[in-house]
PDB file of C-alpha atoms and ligand atoms in Angstrom:
ATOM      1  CA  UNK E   4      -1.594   0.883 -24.779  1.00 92.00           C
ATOM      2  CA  UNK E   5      -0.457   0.144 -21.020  1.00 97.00           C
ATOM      3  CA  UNK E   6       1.980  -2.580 -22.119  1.00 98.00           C
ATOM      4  CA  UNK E   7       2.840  -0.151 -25.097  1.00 97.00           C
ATOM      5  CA  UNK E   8       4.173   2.537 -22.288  1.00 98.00           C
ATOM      6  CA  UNK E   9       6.119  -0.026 -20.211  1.00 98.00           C
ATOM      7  CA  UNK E  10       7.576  -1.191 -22.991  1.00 96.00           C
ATOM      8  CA  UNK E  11       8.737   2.397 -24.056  1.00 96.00           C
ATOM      9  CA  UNK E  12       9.938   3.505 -20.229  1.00 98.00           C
ATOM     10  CA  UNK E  13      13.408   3.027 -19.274  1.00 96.00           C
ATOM     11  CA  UNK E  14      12.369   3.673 -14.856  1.00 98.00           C
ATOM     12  CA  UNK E  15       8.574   2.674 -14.036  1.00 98.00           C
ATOM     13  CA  UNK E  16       7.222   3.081 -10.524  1.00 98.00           C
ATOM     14  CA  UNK E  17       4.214   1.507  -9.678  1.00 98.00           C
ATOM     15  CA  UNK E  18       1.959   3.227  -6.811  1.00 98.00           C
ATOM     16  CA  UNK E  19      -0.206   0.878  -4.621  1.00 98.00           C
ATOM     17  CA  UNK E  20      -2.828   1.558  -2.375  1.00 98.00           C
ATOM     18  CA  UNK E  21      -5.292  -0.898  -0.773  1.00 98.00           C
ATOM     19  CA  UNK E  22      -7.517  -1.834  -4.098  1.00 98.00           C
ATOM     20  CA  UNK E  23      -4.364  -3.762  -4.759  1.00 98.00           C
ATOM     21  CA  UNK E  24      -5.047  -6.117  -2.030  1.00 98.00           C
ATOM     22  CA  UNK E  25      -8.852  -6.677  -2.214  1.00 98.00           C
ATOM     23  CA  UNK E  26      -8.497  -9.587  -4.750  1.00 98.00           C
ATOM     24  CA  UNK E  27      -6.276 -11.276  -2.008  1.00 98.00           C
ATOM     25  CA  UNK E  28      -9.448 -10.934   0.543  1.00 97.00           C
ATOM     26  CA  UNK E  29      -8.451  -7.718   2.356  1.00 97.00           C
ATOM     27  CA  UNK E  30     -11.006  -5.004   2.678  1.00 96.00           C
ATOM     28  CA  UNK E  31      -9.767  -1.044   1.058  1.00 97.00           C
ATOM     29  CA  UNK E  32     -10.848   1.300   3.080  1.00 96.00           C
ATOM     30  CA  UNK E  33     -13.177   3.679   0.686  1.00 96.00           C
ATOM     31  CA  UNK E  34     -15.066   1.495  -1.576  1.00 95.00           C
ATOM     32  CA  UNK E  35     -18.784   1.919  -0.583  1.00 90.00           C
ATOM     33  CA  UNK E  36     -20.414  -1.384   1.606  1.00 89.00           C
ATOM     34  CA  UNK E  37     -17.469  -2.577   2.467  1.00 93.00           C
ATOM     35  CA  UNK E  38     -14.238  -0.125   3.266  1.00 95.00           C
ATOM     36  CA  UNK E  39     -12.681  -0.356   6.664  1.00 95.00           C
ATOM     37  CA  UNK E  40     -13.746   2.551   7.001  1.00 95.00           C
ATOM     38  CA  UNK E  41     -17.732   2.529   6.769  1.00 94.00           C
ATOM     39  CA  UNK E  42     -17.365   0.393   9.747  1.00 92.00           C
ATOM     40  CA  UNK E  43     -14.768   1.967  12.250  1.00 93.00           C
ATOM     41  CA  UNK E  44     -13.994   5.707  12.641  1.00 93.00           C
ATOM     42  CA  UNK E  45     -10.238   5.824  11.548  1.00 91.00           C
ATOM     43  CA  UNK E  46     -10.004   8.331  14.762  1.00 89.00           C
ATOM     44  CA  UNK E  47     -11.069   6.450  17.259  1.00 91.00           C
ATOM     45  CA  UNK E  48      -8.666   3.051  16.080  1.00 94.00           C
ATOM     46  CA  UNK E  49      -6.013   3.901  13.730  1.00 95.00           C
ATOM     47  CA  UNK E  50      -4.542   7.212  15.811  1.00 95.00           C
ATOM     48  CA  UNK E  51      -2.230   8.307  18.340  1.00 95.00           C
ATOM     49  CA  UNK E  52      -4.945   9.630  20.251  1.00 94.00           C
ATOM     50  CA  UNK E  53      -6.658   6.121  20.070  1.00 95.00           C
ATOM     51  CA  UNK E  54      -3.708   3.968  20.849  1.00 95.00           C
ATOM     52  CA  UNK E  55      -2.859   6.347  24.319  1.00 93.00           C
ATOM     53  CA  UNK E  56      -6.641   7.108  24.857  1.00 94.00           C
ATOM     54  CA  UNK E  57      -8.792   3.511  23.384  1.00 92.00           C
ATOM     55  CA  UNK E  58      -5.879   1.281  24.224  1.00 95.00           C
ATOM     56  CA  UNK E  59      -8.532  -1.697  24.405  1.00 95.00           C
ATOM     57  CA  UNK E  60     -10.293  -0.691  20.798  1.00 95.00           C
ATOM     58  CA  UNK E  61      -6.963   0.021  19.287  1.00 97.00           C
ATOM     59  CA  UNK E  62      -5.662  -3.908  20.249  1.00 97.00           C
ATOM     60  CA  UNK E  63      -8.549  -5.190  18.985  1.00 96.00           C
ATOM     61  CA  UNK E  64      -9.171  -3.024  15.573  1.00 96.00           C
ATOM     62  CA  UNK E  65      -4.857  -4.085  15.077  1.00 97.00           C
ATOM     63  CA  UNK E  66      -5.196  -7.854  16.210  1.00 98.00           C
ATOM     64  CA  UNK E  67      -8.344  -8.099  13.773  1.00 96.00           C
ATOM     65  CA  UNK E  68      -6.250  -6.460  10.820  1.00 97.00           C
ATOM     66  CA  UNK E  69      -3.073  -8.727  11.656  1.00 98.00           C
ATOM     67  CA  UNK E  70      -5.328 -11.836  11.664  1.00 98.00           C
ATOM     68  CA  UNK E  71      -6.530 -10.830   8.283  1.00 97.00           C
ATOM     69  CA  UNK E  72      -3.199 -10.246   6.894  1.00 97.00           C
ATOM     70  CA  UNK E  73      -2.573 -14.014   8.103  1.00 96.00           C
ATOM     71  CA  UNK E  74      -5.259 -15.718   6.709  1.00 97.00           C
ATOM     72  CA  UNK E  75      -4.491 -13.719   3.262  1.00 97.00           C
ATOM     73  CA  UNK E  76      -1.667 -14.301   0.601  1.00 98.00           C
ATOM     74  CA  UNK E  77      -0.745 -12.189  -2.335  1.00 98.00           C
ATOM     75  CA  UNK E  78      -2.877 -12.712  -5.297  1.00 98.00           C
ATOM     76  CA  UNK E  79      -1.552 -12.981  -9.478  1.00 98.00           C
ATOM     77  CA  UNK E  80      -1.661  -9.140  -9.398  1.00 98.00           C
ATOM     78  CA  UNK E  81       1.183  -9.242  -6.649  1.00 98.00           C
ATOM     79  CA  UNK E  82       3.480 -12.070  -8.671  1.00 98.00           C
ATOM     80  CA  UNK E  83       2.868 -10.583 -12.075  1.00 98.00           C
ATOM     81  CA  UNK E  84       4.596  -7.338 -10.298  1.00 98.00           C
ATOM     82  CA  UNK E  85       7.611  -8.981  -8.874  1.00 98.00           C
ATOM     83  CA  UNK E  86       7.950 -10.904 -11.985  1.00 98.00           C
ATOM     84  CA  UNK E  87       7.911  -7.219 -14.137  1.00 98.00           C
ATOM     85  CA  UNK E  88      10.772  -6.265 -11.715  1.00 98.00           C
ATOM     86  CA  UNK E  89      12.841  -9.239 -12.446  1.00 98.00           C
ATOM     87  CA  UNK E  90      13.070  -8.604 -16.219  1.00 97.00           C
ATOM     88  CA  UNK E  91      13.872  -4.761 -15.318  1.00 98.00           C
ATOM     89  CA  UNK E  92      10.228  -4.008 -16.855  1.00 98.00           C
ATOM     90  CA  UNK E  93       9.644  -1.492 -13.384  1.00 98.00           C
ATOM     91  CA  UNK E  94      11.940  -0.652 -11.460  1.00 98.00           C
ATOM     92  CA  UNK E  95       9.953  -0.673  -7.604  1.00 98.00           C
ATOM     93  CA  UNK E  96       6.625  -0.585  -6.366  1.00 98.00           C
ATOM     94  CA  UNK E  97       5.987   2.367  -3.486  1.00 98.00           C
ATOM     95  CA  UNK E  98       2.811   1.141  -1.650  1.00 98.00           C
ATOM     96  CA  UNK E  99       0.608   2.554   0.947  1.00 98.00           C
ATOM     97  CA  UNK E 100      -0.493  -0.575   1.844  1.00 98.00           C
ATOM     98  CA  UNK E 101       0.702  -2.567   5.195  1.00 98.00           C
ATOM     99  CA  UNK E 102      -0.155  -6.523   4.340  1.00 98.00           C
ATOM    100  CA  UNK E 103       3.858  -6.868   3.168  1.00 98.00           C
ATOM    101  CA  UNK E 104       2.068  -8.981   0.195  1.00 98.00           C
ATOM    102  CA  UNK E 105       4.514  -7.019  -2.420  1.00 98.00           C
ATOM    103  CA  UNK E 106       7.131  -8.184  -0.464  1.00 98.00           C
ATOM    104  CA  UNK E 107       6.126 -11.770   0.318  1.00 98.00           C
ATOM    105  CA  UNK E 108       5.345 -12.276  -3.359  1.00 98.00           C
ATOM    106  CA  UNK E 109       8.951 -11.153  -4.283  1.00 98.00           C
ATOM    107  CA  UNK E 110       8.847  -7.703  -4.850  1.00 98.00           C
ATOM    108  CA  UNK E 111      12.414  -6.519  -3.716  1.00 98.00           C
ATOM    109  CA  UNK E 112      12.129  -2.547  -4.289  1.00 98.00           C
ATOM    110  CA  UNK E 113       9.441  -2.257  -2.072  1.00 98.00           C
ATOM    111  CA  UNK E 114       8.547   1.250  -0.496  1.00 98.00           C
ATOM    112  CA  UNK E 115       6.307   0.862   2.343  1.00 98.00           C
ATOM    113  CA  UNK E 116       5.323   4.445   3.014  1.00 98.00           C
ATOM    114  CA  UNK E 117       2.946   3.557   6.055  1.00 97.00           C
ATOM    115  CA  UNK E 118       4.706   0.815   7.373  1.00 98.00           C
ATOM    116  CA  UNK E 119       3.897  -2.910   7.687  1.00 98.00           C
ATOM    117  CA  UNK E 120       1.586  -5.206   9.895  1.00 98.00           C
ATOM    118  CA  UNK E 121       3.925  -8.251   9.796  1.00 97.00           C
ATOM    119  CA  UNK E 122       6.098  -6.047  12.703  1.00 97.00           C
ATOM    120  CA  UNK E 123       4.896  -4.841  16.212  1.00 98.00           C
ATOM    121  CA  UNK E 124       7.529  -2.589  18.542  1.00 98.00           C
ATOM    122  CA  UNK E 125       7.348  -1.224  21.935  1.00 98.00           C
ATOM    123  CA  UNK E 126       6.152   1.916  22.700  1.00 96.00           C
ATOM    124  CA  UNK E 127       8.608   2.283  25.433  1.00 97.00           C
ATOM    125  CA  UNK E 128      11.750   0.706  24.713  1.00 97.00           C
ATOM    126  CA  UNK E 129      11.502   0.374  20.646  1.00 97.00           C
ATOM    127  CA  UNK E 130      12.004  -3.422  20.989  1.00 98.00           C
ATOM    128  CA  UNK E 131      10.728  -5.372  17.688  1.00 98.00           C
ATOM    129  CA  UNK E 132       9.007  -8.545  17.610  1.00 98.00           C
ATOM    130  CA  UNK E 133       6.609 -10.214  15.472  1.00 98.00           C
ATOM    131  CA  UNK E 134       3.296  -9.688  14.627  1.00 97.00           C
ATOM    132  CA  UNK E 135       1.963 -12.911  16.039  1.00 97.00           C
ATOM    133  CA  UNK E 136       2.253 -11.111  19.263  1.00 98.00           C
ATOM    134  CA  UNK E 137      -0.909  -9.726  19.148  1.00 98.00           C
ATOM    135  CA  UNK E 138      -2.551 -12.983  17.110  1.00 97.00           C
ATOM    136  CA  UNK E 139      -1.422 -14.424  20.580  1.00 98.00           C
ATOM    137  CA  UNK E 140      -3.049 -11.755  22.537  1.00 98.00           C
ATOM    138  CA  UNK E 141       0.499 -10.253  23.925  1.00 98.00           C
ATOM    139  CA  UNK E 142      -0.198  -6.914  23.674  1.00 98.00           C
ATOM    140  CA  UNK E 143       2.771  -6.252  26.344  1.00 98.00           C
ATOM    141  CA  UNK E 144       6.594  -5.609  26.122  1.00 98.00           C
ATOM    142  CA  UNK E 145       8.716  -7.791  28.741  1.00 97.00           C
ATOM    143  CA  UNK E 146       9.969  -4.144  30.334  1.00 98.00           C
ATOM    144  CA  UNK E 147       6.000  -3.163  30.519  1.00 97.00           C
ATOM    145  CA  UNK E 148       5.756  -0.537  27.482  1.00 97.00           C
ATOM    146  CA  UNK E 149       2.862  -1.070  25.170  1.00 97.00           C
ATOM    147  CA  UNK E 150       3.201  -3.232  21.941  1.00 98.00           C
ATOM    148  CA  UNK E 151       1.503  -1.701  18.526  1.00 98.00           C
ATOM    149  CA  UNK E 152       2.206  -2.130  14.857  1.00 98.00           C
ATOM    150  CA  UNK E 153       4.832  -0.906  13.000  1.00 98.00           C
ATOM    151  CA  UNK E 154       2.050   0.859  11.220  1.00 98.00           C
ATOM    152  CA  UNK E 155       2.033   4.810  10.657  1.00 97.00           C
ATOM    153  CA  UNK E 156      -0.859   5.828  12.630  1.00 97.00           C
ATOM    154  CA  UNK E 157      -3.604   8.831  11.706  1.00 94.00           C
ATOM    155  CA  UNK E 158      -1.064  11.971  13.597  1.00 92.00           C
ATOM    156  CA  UNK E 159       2.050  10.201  12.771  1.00 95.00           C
ATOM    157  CA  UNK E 160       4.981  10.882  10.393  1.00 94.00           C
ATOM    158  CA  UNK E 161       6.090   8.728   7.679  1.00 95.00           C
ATOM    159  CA  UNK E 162       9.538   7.013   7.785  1.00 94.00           C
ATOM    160  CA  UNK E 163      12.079   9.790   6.458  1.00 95.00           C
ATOM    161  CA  UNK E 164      14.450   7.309   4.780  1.00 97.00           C
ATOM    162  CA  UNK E 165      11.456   5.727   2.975  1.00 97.00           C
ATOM    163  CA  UNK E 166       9.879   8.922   1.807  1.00 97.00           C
ATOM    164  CA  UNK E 167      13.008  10.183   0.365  1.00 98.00           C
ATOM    165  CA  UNK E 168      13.651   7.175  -1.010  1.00 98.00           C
ATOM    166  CA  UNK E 169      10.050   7.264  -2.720  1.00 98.00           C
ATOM    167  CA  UNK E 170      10.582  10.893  -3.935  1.00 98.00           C
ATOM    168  CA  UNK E 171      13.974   9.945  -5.096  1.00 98.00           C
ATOM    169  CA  UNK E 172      12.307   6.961  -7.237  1.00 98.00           C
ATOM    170  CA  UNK E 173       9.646   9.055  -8.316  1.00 98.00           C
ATOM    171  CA  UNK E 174      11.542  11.804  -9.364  1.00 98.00           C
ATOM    172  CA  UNK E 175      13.479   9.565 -11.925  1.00 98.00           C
ATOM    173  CA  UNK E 176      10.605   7.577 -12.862  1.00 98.00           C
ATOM    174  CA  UNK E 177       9.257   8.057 -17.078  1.00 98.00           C
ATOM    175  CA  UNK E 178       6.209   5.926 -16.004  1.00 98.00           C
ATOM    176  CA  UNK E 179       3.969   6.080 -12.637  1.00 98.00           C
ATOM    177  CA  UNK E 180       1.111   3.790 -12.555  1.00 98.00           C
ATOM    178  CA  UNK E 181      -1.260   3.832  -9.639  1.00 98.00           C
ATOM    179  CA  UNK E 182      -3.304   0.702  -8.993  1.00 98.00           C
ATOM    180  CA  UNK E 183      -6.028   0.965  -6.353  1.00 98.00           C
ATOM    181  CA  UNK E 184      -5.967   4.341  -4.778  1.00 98.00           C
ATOM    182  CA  UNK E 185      -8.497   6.664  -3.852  1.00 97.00           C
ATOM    183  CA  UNK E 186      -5.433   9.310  -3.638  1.00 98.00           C
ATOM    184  CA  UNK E 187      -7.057  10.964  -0.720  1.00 96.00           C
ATOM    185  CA  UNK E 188      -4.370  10.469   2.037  1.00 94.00           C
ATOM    186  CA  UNK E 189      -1.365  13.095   1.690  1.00 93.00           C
ATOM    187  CA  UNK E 190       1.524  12.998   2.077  1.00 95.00           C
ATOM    188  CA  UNK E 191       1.190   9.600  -0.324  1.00 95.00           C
ATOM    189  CA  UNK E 192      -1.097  11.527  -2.890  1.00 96.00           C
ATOM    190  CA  UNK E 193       1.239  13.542  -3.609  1.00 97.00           C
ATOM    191  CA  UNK E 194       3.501  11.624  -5.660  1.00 98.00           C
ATOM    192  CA  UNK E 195       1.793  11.226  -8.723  1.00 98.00           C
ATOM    193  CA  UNK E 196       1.493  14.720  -9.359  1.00 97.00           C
ATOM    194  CA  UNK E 197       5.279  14.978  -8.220  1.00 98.00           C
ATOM    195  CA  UNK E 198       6.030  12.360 -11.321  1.00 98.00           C
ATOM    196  CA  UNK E 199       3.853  14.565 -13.392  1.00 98.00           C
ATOM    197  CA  UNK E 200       5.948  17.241 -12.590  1.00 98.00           C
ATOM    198  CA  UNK E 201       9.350  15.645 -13.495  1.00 98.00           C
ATOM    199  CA  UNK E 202       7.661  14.741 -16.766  1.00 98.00           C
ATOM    200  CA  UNK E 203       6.645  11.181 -16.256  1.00 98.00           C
ATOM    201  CA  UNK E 204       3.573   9.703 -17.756  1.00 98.00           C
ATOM    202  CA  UNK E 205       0.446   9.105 -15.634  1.00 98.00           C
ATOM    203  CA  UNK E 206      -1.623   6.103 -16.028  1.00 98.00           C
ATOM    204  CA  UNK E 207      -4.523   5.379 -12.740  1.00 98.00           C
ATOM    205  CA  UNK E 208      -6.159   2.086 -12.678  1.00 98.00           C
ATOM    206  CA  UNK E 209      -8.591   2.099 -10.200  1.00 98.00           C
ATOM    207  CA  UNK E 210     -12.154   0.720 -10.127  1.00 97.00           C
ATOM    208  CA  UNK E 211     -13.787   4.229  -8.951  1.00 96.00           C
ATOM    209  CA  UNK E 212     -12.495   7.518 -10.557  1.00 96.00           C
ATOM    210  CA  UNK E 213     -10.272   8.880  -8.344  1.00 97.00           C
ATOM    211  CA  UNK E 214      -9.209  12.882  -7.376  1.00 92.00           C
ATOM    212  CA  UNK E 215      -6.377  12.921 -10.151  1.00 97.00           C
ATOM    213  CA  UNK E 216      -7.688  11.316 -12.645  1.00 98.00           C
ATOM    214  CA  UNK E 217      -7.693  14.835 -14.380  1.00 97.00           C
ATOM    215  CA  UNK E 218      -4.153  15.131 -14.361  1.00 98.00           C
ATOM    216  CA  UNK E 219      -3.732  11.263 -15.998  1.00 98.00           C
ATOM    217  CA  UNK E 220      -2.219  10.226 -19.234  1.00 98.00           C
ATOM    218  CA  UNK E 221      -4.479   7.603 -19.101  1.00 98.00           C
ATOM    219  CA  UNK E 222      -6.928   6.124 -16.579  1.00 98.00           C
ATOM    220  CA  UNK E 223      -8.864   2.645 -16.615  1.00 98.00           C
ATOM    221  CA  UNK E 224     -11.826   2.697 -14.132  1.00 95.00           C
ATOM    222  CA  UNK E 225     -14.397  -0.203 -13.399  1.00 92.00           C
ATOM    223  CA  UNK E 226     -11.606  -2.671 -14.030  1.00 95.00           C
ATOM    224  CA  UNK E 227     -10.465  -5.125 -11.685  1.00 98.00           C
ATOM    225  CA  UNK E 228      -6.755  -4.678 -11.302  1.00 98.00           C
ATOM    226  CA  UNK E 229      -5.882  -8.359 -11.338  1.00 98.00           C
ATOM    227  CA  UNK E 230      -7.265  -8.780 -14.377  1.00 98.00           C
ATOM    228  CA  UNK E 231      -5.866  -5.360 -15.984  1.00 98.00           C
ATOM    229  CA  UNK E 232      -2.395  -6.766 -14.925  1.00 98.00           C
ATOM    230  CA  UNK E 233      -2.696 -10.301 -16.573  1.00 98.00           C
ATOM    231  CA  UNK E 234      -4.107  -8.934 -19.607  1.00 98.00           C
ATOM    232  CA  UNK E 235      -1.148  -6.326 -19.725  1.00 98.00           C
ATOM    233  CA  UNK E 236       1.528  -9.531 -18.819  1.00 98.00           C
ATOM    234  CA  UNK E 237      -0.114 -11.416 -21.795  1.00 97.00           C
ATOM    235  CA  UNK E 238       0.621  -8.633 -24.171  1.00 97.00           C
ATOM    236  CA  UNK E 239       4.702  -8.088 -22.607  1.00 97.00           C
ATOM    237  CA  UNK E 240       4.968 -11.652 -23.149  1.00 94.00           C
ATOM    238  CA  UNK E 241       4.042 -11.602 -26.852  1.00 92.00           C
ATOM    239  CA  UNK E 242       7.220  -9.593 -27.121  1.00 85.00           C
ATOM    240  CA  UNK E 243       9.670 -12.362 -26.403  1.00 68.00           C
TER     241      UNK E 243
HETATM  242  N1  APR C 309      -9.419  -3.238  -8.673  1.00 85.51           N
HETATM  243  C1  APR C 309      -9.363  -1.900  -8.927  1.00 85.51           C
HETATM  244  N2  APR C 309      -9.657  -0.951  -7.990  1.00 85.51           N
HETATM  245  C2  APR C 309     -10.048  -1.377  -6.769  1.00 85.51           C
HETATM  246  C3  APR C 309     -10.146  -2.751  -6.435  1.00 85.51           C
HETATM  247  C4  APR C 309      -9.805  -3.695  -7.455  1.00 85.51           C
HETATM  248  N3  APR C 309      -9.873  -5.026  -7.238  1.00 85.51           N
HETATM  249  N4  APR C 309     -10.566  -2.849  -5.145  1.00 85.51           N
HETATM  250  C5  APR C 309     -10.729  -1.582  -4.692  1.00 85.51           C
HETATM  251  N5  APR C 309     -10.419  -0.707  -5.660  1.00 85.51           N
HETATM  252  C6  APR C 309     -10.351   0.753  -5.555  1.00 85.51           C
HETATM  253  C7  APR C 309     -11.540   1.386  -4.858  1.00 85.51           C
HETATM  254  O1  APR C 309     -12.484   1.819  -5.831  1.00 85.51           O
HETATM  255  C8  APR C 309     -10.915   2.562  -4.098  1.00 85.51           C
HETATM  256  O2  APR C 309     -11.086   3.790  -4.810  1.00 85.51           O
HETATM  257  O3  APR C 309      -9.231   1.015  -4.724  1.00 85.51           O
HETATM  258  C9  APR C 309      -9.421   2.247  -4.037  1.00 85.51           C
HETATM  259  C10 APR C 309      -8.907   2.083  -2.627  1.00 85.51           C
HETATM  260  O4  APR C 309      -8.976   3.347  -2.011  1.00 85.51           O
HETATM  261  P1  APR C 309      -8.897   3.436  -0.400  1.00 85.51           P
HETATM  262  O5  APR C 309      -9.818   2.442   0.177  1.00 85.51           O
HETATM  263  O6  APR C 309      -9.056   4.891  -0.048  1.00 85.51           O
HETATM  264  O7  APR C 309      -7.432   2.951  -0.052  1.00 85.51           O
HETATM  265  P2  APR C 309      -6.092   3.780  -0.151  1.00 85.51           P
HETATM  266  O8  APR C 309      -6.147   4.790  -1.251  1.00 85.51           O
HETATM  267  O9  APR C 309      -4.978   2.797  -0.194  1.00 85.51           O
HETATM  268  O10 APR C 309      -6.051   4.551   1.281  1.00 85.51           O
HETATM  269  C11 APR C 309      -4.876   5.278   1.585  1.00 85.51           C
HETATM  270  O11 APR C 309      -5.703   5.646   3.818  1.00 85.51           O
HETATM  271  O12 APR C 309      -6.654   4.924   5.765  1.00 85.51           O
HETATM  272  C12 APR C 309      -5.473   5.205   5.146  1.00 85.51           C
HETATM  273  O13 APR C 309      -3.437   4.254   5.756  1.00 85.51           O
HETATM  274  C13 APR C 309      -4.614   3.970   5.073  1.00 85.51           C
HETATM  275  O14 APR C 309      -3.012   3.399   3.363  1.00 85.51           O
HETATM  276  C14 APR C 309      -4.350   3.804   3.581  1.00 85.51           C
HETATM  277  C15 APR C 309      -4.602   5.197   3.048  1.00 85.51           C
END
């Protein structure tokens, strides 16, 4: 039925949140036992507050997640998306999550609504540089301003251009799927209900139900999604 409603959509969006990344290694952050955040309090690592107040916890919470993302790689899920985007079968991919493994894997439309992990800039004089500055410890800018991730942190705003650009896609799209999201962060949860709205159809895959599921065309819970994904890709091969 999924490959059934891709085949029959003419602008398809998929939504990503961090249960896209777990097959490639990387904890989410709400599945029970092992989420991020059953172990650190988002507050006290992953804010504003944290980075001007727990400089010290902040560094080491970020240089423990930017390790992680280096010792990680996309998985089949990631690759059968880019590959769907190639032969025009979606048309982007607007993800919450900050590994860049949509992007390393090929994806070109690539919304990254809370930034990426792969960058670090100063606090002070908005210099980038790479994220192996703080896998070497460097947690410094040469003028003295603090380095952090190009992450949006708990207290932040989003980028503008890439939230418009998301509500723009989103807007147009016939087809949303969301692939391992809680939906419990706004502004990001809004935008399947904001596809509802402009008539698209709703389909959440997601191993735990999640907070929309009510308002889904169809939802697929206590799947993995890598394996949803290659069972859908064998079916949208069949076709050729
Ligand atoms: N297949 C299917 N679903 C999965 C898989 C998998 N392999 N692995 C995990 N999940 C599901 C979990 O059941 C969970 O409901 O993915 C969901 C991930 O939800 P969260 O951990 O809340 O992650 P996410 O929705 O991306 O969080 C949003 O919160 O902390 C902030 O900025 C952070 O971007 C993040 C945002």
């Amino acid at each position: 039925m999924l490959a059934d409603l891709i085949r029959n959509s003419n602008h398809t969006i998929v939504f990503t949140g961090a249960g896209m990344s777990t097959e490639s290694g990387l904890p989410d952050f709400r599945s029970s036992n092992t989420g991020l955040w059953g172990q650190e309090d988002p507050s006290q690592v992953a804010s504003t507050e944290a980075l001007n107040k727990n400089v010290e916890q902040f560094f080491r919470f970020y240089r423990h997640r930017v390790l992680g993302v280096q010792d990680c790689m996309p998985h089949a899920g990631h690759f059968i998306l880019a590959e769907w985007e190639r032969k025009g079968l979606i048309q982007g991919i607007i993800t919450q999550n900050v590994d860049g493994f949509h992007t390393e894997a090929g994806t070109i439309n690539s919304m990254e609504l809370h930034g990426t992990l792969q960058k670090v800039h100063c606090q002070s004089c908005g210099k980038d540089f790479g994220s192996d500055r703080y896998t070497e410890e460097q947690f410094y800018c040469p003028c003295g301003g603090t380095l952090r991730p190009s992450v949006v942190l708990f207290g932040e705003m989003l980028s503008e251009d890439t939230f418009t650009k998301a509500i723009q896609e989103t807007e147009k799209s016939k087809l949303f799927i969301v692939l391992g999201s809680s939906l419990t962060v706004s502004p990001a949860n809004q935008f399947p209900l904001l596809a509802k709205e402009h008539g698209a159809k709703l389909v959440i895959v997601n191993r735990e139900p999640t907070m929309l599921d009510r308002y889904a065309d169809m939802v697929i819970n206590g799947k993995d999604i890598g394996e949803v994904l290659s069972e859908v890709d064998s079916e949208l091969k069949m076709d050729l």
